[in-house]
PDB file of C-alpha atoms and ligand atoms in Angstrom:
ATOM      1  CA  MET A 670      -5.831  -3.167 -33.882  1.00 90.00           C
ATOM      2  CA  ARG A 671      -6.642  -6.857 -33.587  1.00 94.00           C
ATOM      3  CA  LYS A 672      -8.054  -7.650 -30.171  1.00 96.00           C
ATOM      4  CA  LEU A 673      -6.712 -10.385 -27.917  1.00 97.00           C
ATOM      5  CA  ALA A 674      -8.588 -13.002 -25.915  1.00 97.00           C
ATOM      6  CA  ALA A 675      -6.027 -14.440 -23.508  1.00 98.00           C
ATOM      7  CA  GLY A 676      -6.689 -17.337 -21.159  1.00 98.00           C
ATOM      8  CA  ASN A 677      -4.664 -17.837 -17.990  1.00 98.00           C
ATOM      9  CA  TRP A 678      -5.195 -21.345 -16.681  1.00 98.00           C
ATOM     10  CA  LYS A 679      -3.232 -20.628 -13.484  1.00 98.00           C
ATOM     11  CA  MET A 680      -2.498 -23.907 -11.603  1.00 98.00           C
ATOM     12  CA  ASN A 681      -5.196 -25.854 -13.424  1.00 98.00           C
ATOM     13  CA  GLY A 682      -4.990 -28.444 -16.177  1.00 97.00           C
ATOM     14  CA  LEU A 683      -3.776 -31.982 -16.775  1.00 97.00           C
ATOM     15  CA  GLY A 684      -3.241 -33.886 -19.995  1.00 96.00           C
ATOM     16  CA  GLU A 685      -6.971 -34.468 -20.303  1.00 96.00           C
ATOM     17  CA  SER A 686      -7.482 -30.689 -20.601  1.00 96.00           C
ATOM     18  CA  LEU A 687      -5.981 -30.811 -24.084  1.00 96.00           C
ATOM     19  CA  SER A 688      -9.419 -31.915 -25.266  1.00 96.00           C
ATOM     20  CA  GLU A 689     -10.703 -28.430 -24.361  1.00 95.00           C
ATOM     21  CA  ILE A 690      -8.084 -26.893 -26.640  1.00 96.00           C
ATOM     22  CA  ARG A 691      -8.927 -29.223 -29.477  1.00 95.00           C
ATOM     23  CA  ALA A 692     -12.606 -28.344 -29.045  1.00 96.00           C
ATOM     24  CA  LEU A 693     -11.787 -24.625 -28.987  1.00 96.00           C
ATOM     25  CA  ALA A 694      -9.640 -24.872 -32.117  1.00 95.00           C
ATOM     26  CA  GLU A 695     -12.366 -26.810 -33.892  1.00 95.00           C
ATOM     27  CA  ALA A 696     -15.101 -24.348 -32.928  1.00 94.00           C
ATOM     28  CA  HIS A 697     -13.011 -21.268 -33.841  1.00 94.00           C
ATOM     29  CA  PRO A 698     -10.861 -22.143 -36.865  1.00 92.00           C
ATOM     30  CA  ALA A 699     -10.592 -18.512 -37.963  1.00 93.00           C
ATOM     31  CA  PRO A 700     -11.302 -16.283 -34.952  1.00 93.00           C
ATOM     32  CA  ALA A 701     -11.852 -12.560 -35.490  1.00 93.00           C
ATOM     33  CA  CYS A 702      -9.432 -11.799 -32.664  1.00 95.00           C
ATOM     34  CA  ASP A 703      -6.107 -13.214 -31.542  1.00 96.00           C
ATOM     35  CA  VAL A 704      -6.594 -16.141 -29.154  1.00 97.00           C
ATOM     36  CA  LEU A 705      -4.009 -17.134 -26.563  1.00 98.00           C
ATOM     37  CA  ILE A 706      -3.908 -19.823 -23.880  1.00 98.00           C
ATOM     38  CA  CYS A 707      -1.327 -19.768 -21.084  1.00 98.00           C
ATOM     39  CA  PRO A 708      -1.465 -23.209 -19.454  1.00 98.00           C
ATOM     40  CA  PRO A 709       0.741 -24.399 -16.604  1.00 98.00           C
ATOM     41  CA  SER A 710       4.260 -24.918 -17.938  1.00 98.00           C
ATOM     42  CA  THR A 711       3.900 -28.720 -17.686  1.00 98.00           C
ATOM     43  CA  LEU A 712       1.349 -28.547 -20.513  1.00 98.00           C
ATOM     44  CA  LEU A 713       2.866 -25.842 -22.670  1.00 98.00           C
ATOM     45  CA  ALA A 714       4.623 -28.016 -25.284  1.00 98.00           C
ATOM     46  CA  ARG A 715       1.736 -30.466 -25.634  1.00 97.00           C
ATOM     47  CA  LEU A 716      -0.811 -27.687 -25.759  1.00 97.00           C
ATOM     48  CA  SER A 717       1.223 -25.810 -28.376  1.00 96.00           C
ATOM     49  CA  ASP A 718       1.091 -28.930 -30.550  1.00 94.00           C
ATOM     50  CA  ALA A 719      -2.631 -29.444 -29.975  1.00 93.00           C
ATOM     51  CA  ALA A 720      -3.645 -25.809 -30.421  1.00 93.00           C
ATOM     52  CA  GLY A 721      -3.060 -25.484 -34.169  1.00 88.00           C
ATOM     53  CA  ASP A 722      -2.329 -22.242 -35.982  1.00 89.00           C
ATOM     54  CA  ALA A 723      -5.329 -20.226 -34.783  1.00 90.00           C
ATOM     55  CA  ILE A 724      -4.464 -20.398 -31.072  1.00 97.00           C
ATOM     56  CA  ALA A 725      -1.245 -18.960 -29.658  1.00 98.00           C
ATOM     57  CA  THR A 726       0.243 -20.279 -26.436  1.00 98.00           C
ATOM     58  CA  GLY A 727       2.317 -18.807 -23.659  1.00 98.00           C
ATOM     59  CA  ALA A 728       3.550 -19.151 -20.100  1.00 98.00           C
ATOM     60  CA  GLN A 729       2.318 -17.603 -16.866  1.00 98.00           C
ATOM     61  CA  ASP A 730       5.742 -16.495 -15.680  1.00 98.00           C
ATOM     62  CA  CYS A 731       9.423 -16.712 -16.572  1.00 98.00           C
ATOM     63  CA  HIS A 732      12.734 -16.132 -14.839  1.00 98.00           C
ATOM     64  CA  ALA A 733      14.691 -13.043 -15.852  1.00 98.00           C
ATOM     65  CA  ASN A 734      17.823 -15.084 -16.635  1.00 98.00           C
ATOM     66  CA  GLU A 735      18.395 -17.297 -19.650  1.00 98.00           C
ATOM     67  CA  THR A 736      19.846 -20.285 -17.764  1.00 98.00           C
ATOM     68  CA  GLY A 737      21.318 -21.005 -14.358  1.00 98.00           C
ATOM     69  CA  ALA A 738      20.912 -22.386 -10.871  1.00 98.00           C
ATOM     70  CA  HIS A 739      17.277 -21.427 -10.285  1.00 98.00           C
ATOM     71  CA  THR A 740      15.512 -24.594  -9.197  1.00 98.00           C
ATOM     72  CA  GLY A 741      11.909 -24.732 -10.283  1.00 97.00           C
ATOM     73  CA  ASP A 742      12.033 -21.740 -12.604  1.00 98.00           C
ATOM     74  CA  ILE A 743      11.753 -21.623 -16.373  1.00 98.00           C
ATOM     75  CA  SER A 744      13.360 -19.087 -18.684  1.00 98.00           C
ATOM     76  CA  ALA A 745      11.726 -17.151 -21.495  1.00 98.00           C
ATOM     77  CA  GLU A 746      13.929 -19.108 -23.916  1.00 98.00           C
ATOM     78  CA  MET A 747      12.388 -22.339 -22.573  1.00 98.00           C
ATOM     79  CA  VAL A 748       8.917 -20.918 -23.128  1.00 98.00           C
ATOM     80  CA  ALA A 749       9.813 -20.142 -26.745  1.00 98.00           C
ATOM     81  CA  ASP A 750      11.397 -23.588 -27.143  1.00 98.00           C
ATOM     82  CA  ALA A 751       8.121 -25.174 -25.978  1.00 98.00           C
ATOM     83  CA  GLY A 752       6.191 -23.286 -28.665  1.00 97.00           C
ATOM     84  CA  GLY A 753       5.039 -20.282 -26.617  1.00 98.00           C
ATOM     85  CA  THR A 754       4.925 -16.791 -28.064  1.00 98.00           C
ATOM     86  CA  TYR A 755       3.723 -14.857 -24.998  1.00 98.00           C
ATOM     87  CA  VAL A 756       4.505 -14.779 -21.303  1.00 98.00           C
ATOM     88  CA  ILE A 757       2.421 -13.208 -18.537  1.00 99.00           C
ATOM     89  CA  VAL A 758       4.589 -11.257 -16.090  1.00 98.00           C
ATOM     90  CA  GLY A 759       3.661  -9.615 -12.814  1.00 98.00           C
ATOM     91  CA  HIS A 760       0.306 -11.253 -12.266  1.00 98.00           C
ATOM     92  CA  SER A 761      -1.057 -10.125  -8.897  1.00 98.00           C
ATOM     93  CA  GLU A 762      -0.911 -13.706  -7.634  1.00 98.00           C
ATOM     94  CA  ARG A 763       2.828 -13.733  -8.306  1.00 98.00           C
ATOM     95  CA  ARG A 764       3.269 -10.265  -6.839  1.00 98.00           C
ATOM     96  CA  THR A 765       1.482 -11.503  -3.684  1.00 97.00           C
ATOM     97  CA  ASP A 766       2.612 -15.150  -3.422  1.00 97.00           C
ATOM     98  CA  HIS A 767       6.195 -14.618  -4.582  1.00 97.00           C
ATOM     99  CA  GLY A 768       6.883 -11.042  -3.539  1.00 97.00           C
ATOM    100  CA  GLU A 769       7.491  -9.839  -7.080  1.00 98.00           C
ATOM    101  CA  THR A 770       8.191  -6.122  -7.333  1.00 98.00           C
ATOM    102  CA  ASP A 771       7.907  -3.787 -10.302  1.00 98.00           C
ATOM    103  CA  ASP A 772      11.665  -4.205 -10.795  1.00 98.00           C
ATOM    104  CA  THR A 773      11.333  -8.009 -10.942  1.00 98.00           C
ATOM    105  CA  VAL A 774       8.476  -7.736 -13.389  1.00 98.00           C
ATOM    106  CA  ASN A 775      10.395  -5.247 -15.526  1.00 98.00           C
ATOM    107  CA  ALA A 776      13.353  -7.657 -15.750  1.00 98.00           C
ATOM    108  CA  LYS A 777      11.032 -10.534 -16.687  1.00 98.00           C
ATOM    109  CA  ALA A 778       9.399  -8.470 -19.441  1.00 98.00           C
ATOM    110  CA  ARG A 779      12.850  -7.720 -20.875  1.00 98.00           C
ATOM    111  CA  ALA A 780      13.682 -11.435 -20.675  1.00 98.00           C
ATOM    112  CA  ALA A 781      10.534 -12.160 -22.678  1.00 98.00           C
ATOM    113  CA  TRP A 782      11.664  -9.751 -25.413  1.00 98.00           C
ATOM    114  CA  ARG A 783      15.175 -11.247 -25.397  1.00 98.00           C
ATOM    115  CA  ALA A 784      13.593 -14.619 -26.254  1.00 98.00           C
ATOM    116  CA  GLY A 785      11.370 -13.108 -28.934  1.00 98.00           C
ATOM    117  CA  LEU A 786       8.183 -13.351 -26.854  1.00 98.00           C
ATOM    118  CA  SER A 787       5.502 -10.752 -26.174  1.00 98.00           C
ATOM    119  CA  ALA A 788       5.166  -9.763 -22.524  1.00 98.00           C
ATOM    120  CA  ILE A 789       1.750  -9.362 -20.941  1.00 99.00           C
ATOM    121  CA  VAL A 790       2.494  -7.028 -18.047  1.00 99.00           C
ATOM    122  CA  CYS A 791      -0.158  -7.202 -15.307  1.00 98.00           C
ATOM    123  CA  VAL A 792      -1.134  -4.336 -13.034  1.00 98.00           C
ATOM    124  CA  GLY A 793      -4.039  -3.673 -10.692  1.00 98.00           C
ATOM    125  CA  GLU A 794      -5.045  -2.166  -7.362  1.00 98.00           C
ATOM    126  CA  THR A 795      -6.341  -3.892  -4.234  1.00 98.00           C
ATOM    127  CA  LEU A 796      -9.780  -3.136  -2.822  1.00 97.00           C
ATOM    128  CA  ALA A 797      -8.250  -1.075  -0.006  1.00 98.00           C
ATOM    129  CA  GLN A 798      -6.327   0.998  -2.544  1.00 98.00           C
ATOM    130  CA  ARG A 799      -9.461   1.575  -4.654  1.00 97.00           C
ATOM    131  CA  GLU A 800     -11.492   2.564  -1.593  1.00 97.00           C
ATOM    132  CA  ALA A 801      -8.752   4.994  -0.631  1.00 98.00           C
ATOM    133  CA  GLY A 802      -9.053   6.634  -4.058  1.00 98.00           C
ATOM    134  CA  GLU A 803      -5.631   5.385  -5.092  1.00 98.00           C
ATOM    135  CA  ALA A 804      -6.499   3.164  -8.065  1.00 98.00           C
ATOM    136  CA  LEU A 805      -5.064   5.448 -10.752  1.00 98.00           C
ATOM    137  CA  SER A 806      -1.919   6.316  -8.827  1.00 98.00           C
ATOM    138  CA  VAL A 807      -1.197   2.684  -7.867  1.00 98.00           C
ATOM    139  CA  VAL A 808      -1.781   1.381 -11.384  1.00 98.00           C
ATOM    140  CA  GLY A 809       0.158   4.291 -12.876  1.00 98.00           C
ATOM    141  CA  ALA A 810       3.155   3.546 -10.680  1.00 98.00           C
ATOM    142  CA  GLN A 811       3.004  -0.152 -11.592  1.00 98.00           C
ATOM    143  CA  VAL A 812       2.905   0.686 -15.304  1.00 98.00           C
ATOM    144  CA  ALA A 813       5.822   3.091 -14.900  1.00 98.00           C
ATOM    145  CA  GLY A 814       7.914   0.539 -13.009  1.00 98.00           C
ATOM    146  CA  SER A 815       6.931  -2.709 -14.695  1.00 98.00           C
ATOM    147  CA  VAL A 816       6.835  -1.770 -18.387  1.00 98.00           C
ATOM    148  CA  PRO A 817      10.461  -1.522 -19.533  1.00 98.00           C
ATOM    149  CA  ASP A 818      11.913   1.284 -21.635  1.00 98.00           C
ATOM    150  CA  GLY A 819      11.811   0.439 -25.299  1.00 97.00           C
ATOM    151  CA  ALA A 820       8.408  -1.250 -25.180  1.00 98.00           C
ATOM    152  CA  ARG A 821       6.802  -1.670 -28.570  1.00 98.00           C
ATOM    153  CA  ALA A 822       3.286  -2.454 -29.712  1.00 98.00           C
ATOM    154  CA  ALA A 823       4.462  -5.754 -31.172  1.00 97.00           C
ATOM    155  CA  ASN A 824       5.985  -7.066 -27.951  1.00 98.00           C
ATOM    156  CA  THR A 825       4.048  -5.495 -25.095  1.00 98.00           C
ATOM    157  CA  VAL A 826       0.522  -5.950 -23.772  1.00 98.00           C
ATOM    158  CA  VAL A 827      -0.686  -4.390 -20.523  1.00 98.00           C
ATOM    159  CA  ALA A 828      -3.370  -6.201 -18.530  1.00 98.00           C
ATOM    160  CA  TYR A 829      -5.374  -4.250 -15.964  1.00 98.00           C
ATOM    161  CA  GLU A 830      -6.621  -6.713 -13.362  1.00 98.00           C
ATOM    162  CA  PRO A 831      -8.088  -5.176 -10.211  1.00 98.00           C
ATOM    163  CA  VAL A 832      -7.047  -7.629  -7.481  1.00 98.00           C
ATOM    164  CA  TRP A 833     -10.527  -7.528  -5.938  1.00 98.00           C
ATOM    165  CA  ALA A 834     -12.152  -8.578  -9.230  1.00 98.00           C
ATOM    166  CA  ILE A 835     -10.020 -11.691  -9.763  1.00 97.00           C
ATOM    167  CA  GLY A 836     -11.980 -14.863  -9.175  1.00 95.00           C
ATOM    168  CA  THR A 837     -14.626 -13.048  -7.144  1.00 96.00           C
ATOM    169  CA  GLY A 838     -17.418 -12.459  -9.650  1.00 95.00           C
ATOM    170  CA  LYS A 839     -17.077  -8.739  -8.861  1.00 95.00           C
ATOM    171  CA  VAL A 840     -16.411  -6.472 -11.820  1.00 96.00           C
ATOM    172  CA  PRO A 841     -15.733  -2.722 -11.824  1.00 97.00           C
ATOM    173  CA  THR A 842     -18.322  -0.528 -13.518  1.00 98.00           C
ATOM    174  CA  LEU A 843     -17.676   0.186 -17.179  1.00 98.00           C
ATOM    175  CA  GLU A 844     -16.899   3.780 -16.172  1.00 98.00           C
ATOM    176  CA  GLU A 845     -14.270   2.565 -13.725  1.00 98.00           C
ATOM    177  CA  ILE A 846     -12.700   0.294 -16.341  1.00 98.00           C
ATOM    178  CA  ALA A 847     -12.675   3.124 -18.898  1.00 98.00           C
ATOM    179  CA  GLU A 848     -11.121   5.539 -16.410  1.00 98.00           C
ATOM    180  CA  VAL A 849      -8.204   3.215 -15.673  1.00 98.00           C
ATOM    181  CA  HIS A 850      -7.683   2.112 -19.285  1.00 98.00           C
ATOM    182  CA  ASP A 851      -7.774   5.712 -20.553  1.00 98.00           C
ATOM    183  CA  ASP A 852      -5.241   6.650 -17.898  1.00 98.00           C
ATOM    184  CA  ILE A 853      -2.921   3.735 -18.778  1.00 98.00           C
ATOM    185  CA  ARG A 854      -3.102   4.697 -22.473  1.00 98.00           C
ATOM    186  CA  ALA A 855      -2.285   8.322 -21.665  1.00 98.00           C
ATOM    187  CA  ARG A 856       0.702   7.309 -19.546  1.00 98.00           C
ATOM    188  CA  LEU A 857       1.999   4.951 -22.258  1.00 98.00           C
ATOM    189  CA  LYS A 858       1.575   7.663 -24.905  1.00 98.00           C
ATOM    190  CA  ALA A 859       3.471  10.154 -22.771  1.00 98.00           C
ATOM    191  CA  ARG A 860       6.325   7.677 -22.563  1.00 98.00           C
ATOM    192  CA  PHE A 861       6.294   5.836 -25.889  1.00 98.00           C
ATOM    193  CA  GLY A 862       4.534   8.269 -28.232  1.00 98.00           C
ATOM    194  CA  ALA A 863       2.578   6.913 -31.190  1.00 97.00           C
ATOM    195  CA  GLU A 864       3.876   3.394 -30.506  1.00 97.00           C
ATOM    196  CA  ALA A 865       1.520   3.302 -27.525  1.00 98.00           C
ATOM    197  CA  ASP A 866      -1.514   3.569 -29.811  1.00 97.00           C
ATOM    198  CA  GLY A 867      -0.916  -0.014 -30.940  1.00 97.00           C
ATOM    199  CA  MET A 868      -0.248  -1.550 -27.518  1.00 98.00           C
ATOM    200  CA  ARG A 869      -3.105  -3.748 -26.471  1.00 98.00           C
ATOM    201  CA  LEU A 870      -4.684  -3.067 -23.089  1.00 98.00           C
ATOM    202  CA  LEU A 871      -6.535  -6.047 -21.653  1.00 98.00           C
ATOM    203  CA  TYR A 872      -9.078  -6.037 -18.869  1.00 98.00           C
ATOM    204  CA  GLY A 873      -8.997  -9.023 -16.489  1.00 98.00           C
ATOM    205  CA  GLY A 874     -11.083 -10.018 -13.496  1.00 98.00           C
ATOM    206  CA  SER A 875     -14.270 -12.118 -13.614  1.00 97.00           C
ATOM    207  CA  VAL A 876     -14.724 -11.811 -17.383  1.00 98.00           C
ATOM    208  CA  LYS A 877     -17.449 -14.246 -18.493  1.00 97.00           C
ATOM    209  CA  PRO A 878     -19.333 -14.834 -21.749  1.00 96.00           C
ATOM    210  CA  GLY A 879     -22.223 -12.815 -20.296  1.00 96.00           C
ATOM    211  CA  ASN A 880     -20.276  -9.620 -19.537  1.00 97.00           C
ATOM    212  CA  ALA A 881     -17.585  -9.810 -22.213  1.00 96.00           C
ATOM    213  CA  ALA A 882     -19.351  -7.820 -24.944  1.00 96.00           C
ATOM    214  CA  GLU A 883     -19.982  -4.750 -22.790  1.00 96.00           C
ATOM    215  CA  ILE A 884     -16.465  -4.824 -21.385  1.00 97.00           C
ATOM    216  CA  PHE A 885     -14.988  -5.103 -24.885  1.00 95.00           C
ATOM    217  CA  GLY A 886     -17.097  -2.133 -25.936  1.00 95.00           C
ATOM    218  CA  THR A 887     -15.438   0.029 -23.291  1.00 97.00           C
ATOM    219  CA  SER A 888     -12.922   2.751 -24.095  1.00 97.00           C
ATOM    220  CA  ASN A 889      -9.348   1.519 -24.612  1.00 98.00           C
ATOM    221  CA  VAL A 890     -10.207  -2.132 -23.870  1.00 98.00           C
ATOM    222  CA  ASP A 891      -8.447  -4.220 -26.527  1.00 98.00           C
ATOM    223  CA  GLY A 892      -9.225  -7.651 -25.144  1.00 97.00           C
ATOM    224  CA  ALA A 893      -9.309  -9.664 -21.964  1.00 98.00           C
ATOM    225  CA  LEU A 894      -7.154 -11.768 -19.690  1.00 98.00           C
ATOM    226  CA  VAL A 895      -9.441 -14.530 -18.490  1.00 98.00           C
ATOM    227  CA  GLY A 896      -8.927 -16.983 -15.653  1.00 98.00           C
ATOM    228  CA  GLY A 897     -11.751 -19.328 -14.694  1.00 97.00           C
ATOM    229  CA  ALA A 898     -13.782 -18.865 -17.868  1.00 98.00           C
ATOM    230  CA  SER A 899     -10.810 -19.853 -20.061  1.00 98.00           C
ATOM    231  CA  LEU A 900     -10.723 -23.434 -18.769  1.00 97.00           C
ATOM    232  CA  LYS A 901     -13.709 -24.662 -20.741  1.00 97.00           C
ATOM    233  CA  ALA A 902     -13.862 -24.359 -24.519  1.00 97.00           C
ATOM    234  CA  GLU A 903     -17.528 -23.403 -24.408  1.00 97.00           C
ATOM    235  CA  ASP A 904     -17.032 -20.498 -21.968  1.00 97.00           C
ATOM    236  CA  PHE A 905     -13.892 -19.182 -23.620  1.00 98.00           C
ATOM    237  CA  GLY A 906     -15.527 -19.599 -27.013  1.00 97.00           C
ATOM    238  CA  GLY A 907     -18.321 -17.311 -25.832  1.00 96.00           C
ATOM    239  CA  ILE A 908     -15.766 -14.676 -24.891  1.00 97.00           C
ATOM    240  CA  ILE A 909     -13.979 -15.041 -28.243  1.00 96.00           C
ATOM    241  CA  ALA A 910     -17.318 -14.613 -30.010  1.00 94.00           C
ATOM    242  CA  ALA A 911     -18.019 -11.459 -28.003  1.00 93.00           C
ATOM    243  CA  LEU A 912     -14.736  -9.976 -29.217  1.00 87.00           C
ATOM    244  CA  ALA A 913     -15.587 -10.464 -32.863  1.00 75.00           C
TER     245      ALA A 913
HETATM  246  P1  13P B1475     -10.755 -14.725 -13.288  1.00 74.42           P
HETATM  247  O1  13P B1475     -11.176 -14.544 -14.717  1.00 74.42           O
HETATM  248  O2  13P B1475     -10.919 -16.135 -12.803  1.00 74.42           O
HETATM  249  O3  13P B1475     -11.372 -13.705 -12.392  1.00 74.42           O
HETATM  250  O4  13P B1475      -9.159 -14.475 -13.232  1.00 74.42           O
HETATM  251  C1  13P B1475      -8.652 -13.331 -13.828  1.00 74.42           C
HETATM  252  C2  13P B1475      -7.176 -13.457 -13.870  1.00 74.42           C
HETATM  253  O5  13P B1475      -6.506 -13.360 -12.871  1.00 74.42           O
HETATM  254  C3  13P B1475      -6.556 -13.718 -15.186  1.00 74.42           C
HETATM  255  O6  13P B1475      -5.185 -13.559 -15.138  1.00 74.42           O
END
């Protein structure tokens, strides 16, 4: 399957950041993997225009409903209207800051499909859960609850992001990453059969140009969800090159 290098800009980026996208598009006109940038929603339409054909764009969240009285929210249809083709749902920062549950995330993933988008469903354990030996059970329960019935390879990506590895410079060992990714694949196969073979499983959490190649070489890792190192064309370009 074609791997995916996905950048999550989080709450970073102003109009001037479009120059990073132009530089990325220029440096990687025909990348060997799929490339995606999820900027803040204020930049999505402009970034979609600037990104060109080789770089897909998406949002970092969407509301489950199509329209309505939900001040401050955006719908999956609005993401599509702004040129996005993906939406991240259930990022740990949204689970923590906004109290999102597996049920919320599940509804948002279905909203993404309704609008013709691919959902990137995020899961991951806290440090306390890992130290208690609960990583596989916590992640397994999140996958079970957050990935909706009817998921298909073409519209569903699962991102494993250990909460303790996000923005910390700490990365699990390759064995730990493989253990979780193998387990997620097995759970998806048990539920979705052969369709699960084509679902991309991303690793996220302190991925940098320097560690990307070894992470991408790990069992059942089909790409990365990158925060800090996706903000600069040079750093993200290094990660894209490592995926080739
Ligand atoms: P960092 O790459 O900055 O650790 O962030 C990972 C992340 O949360 C991507 O969604």
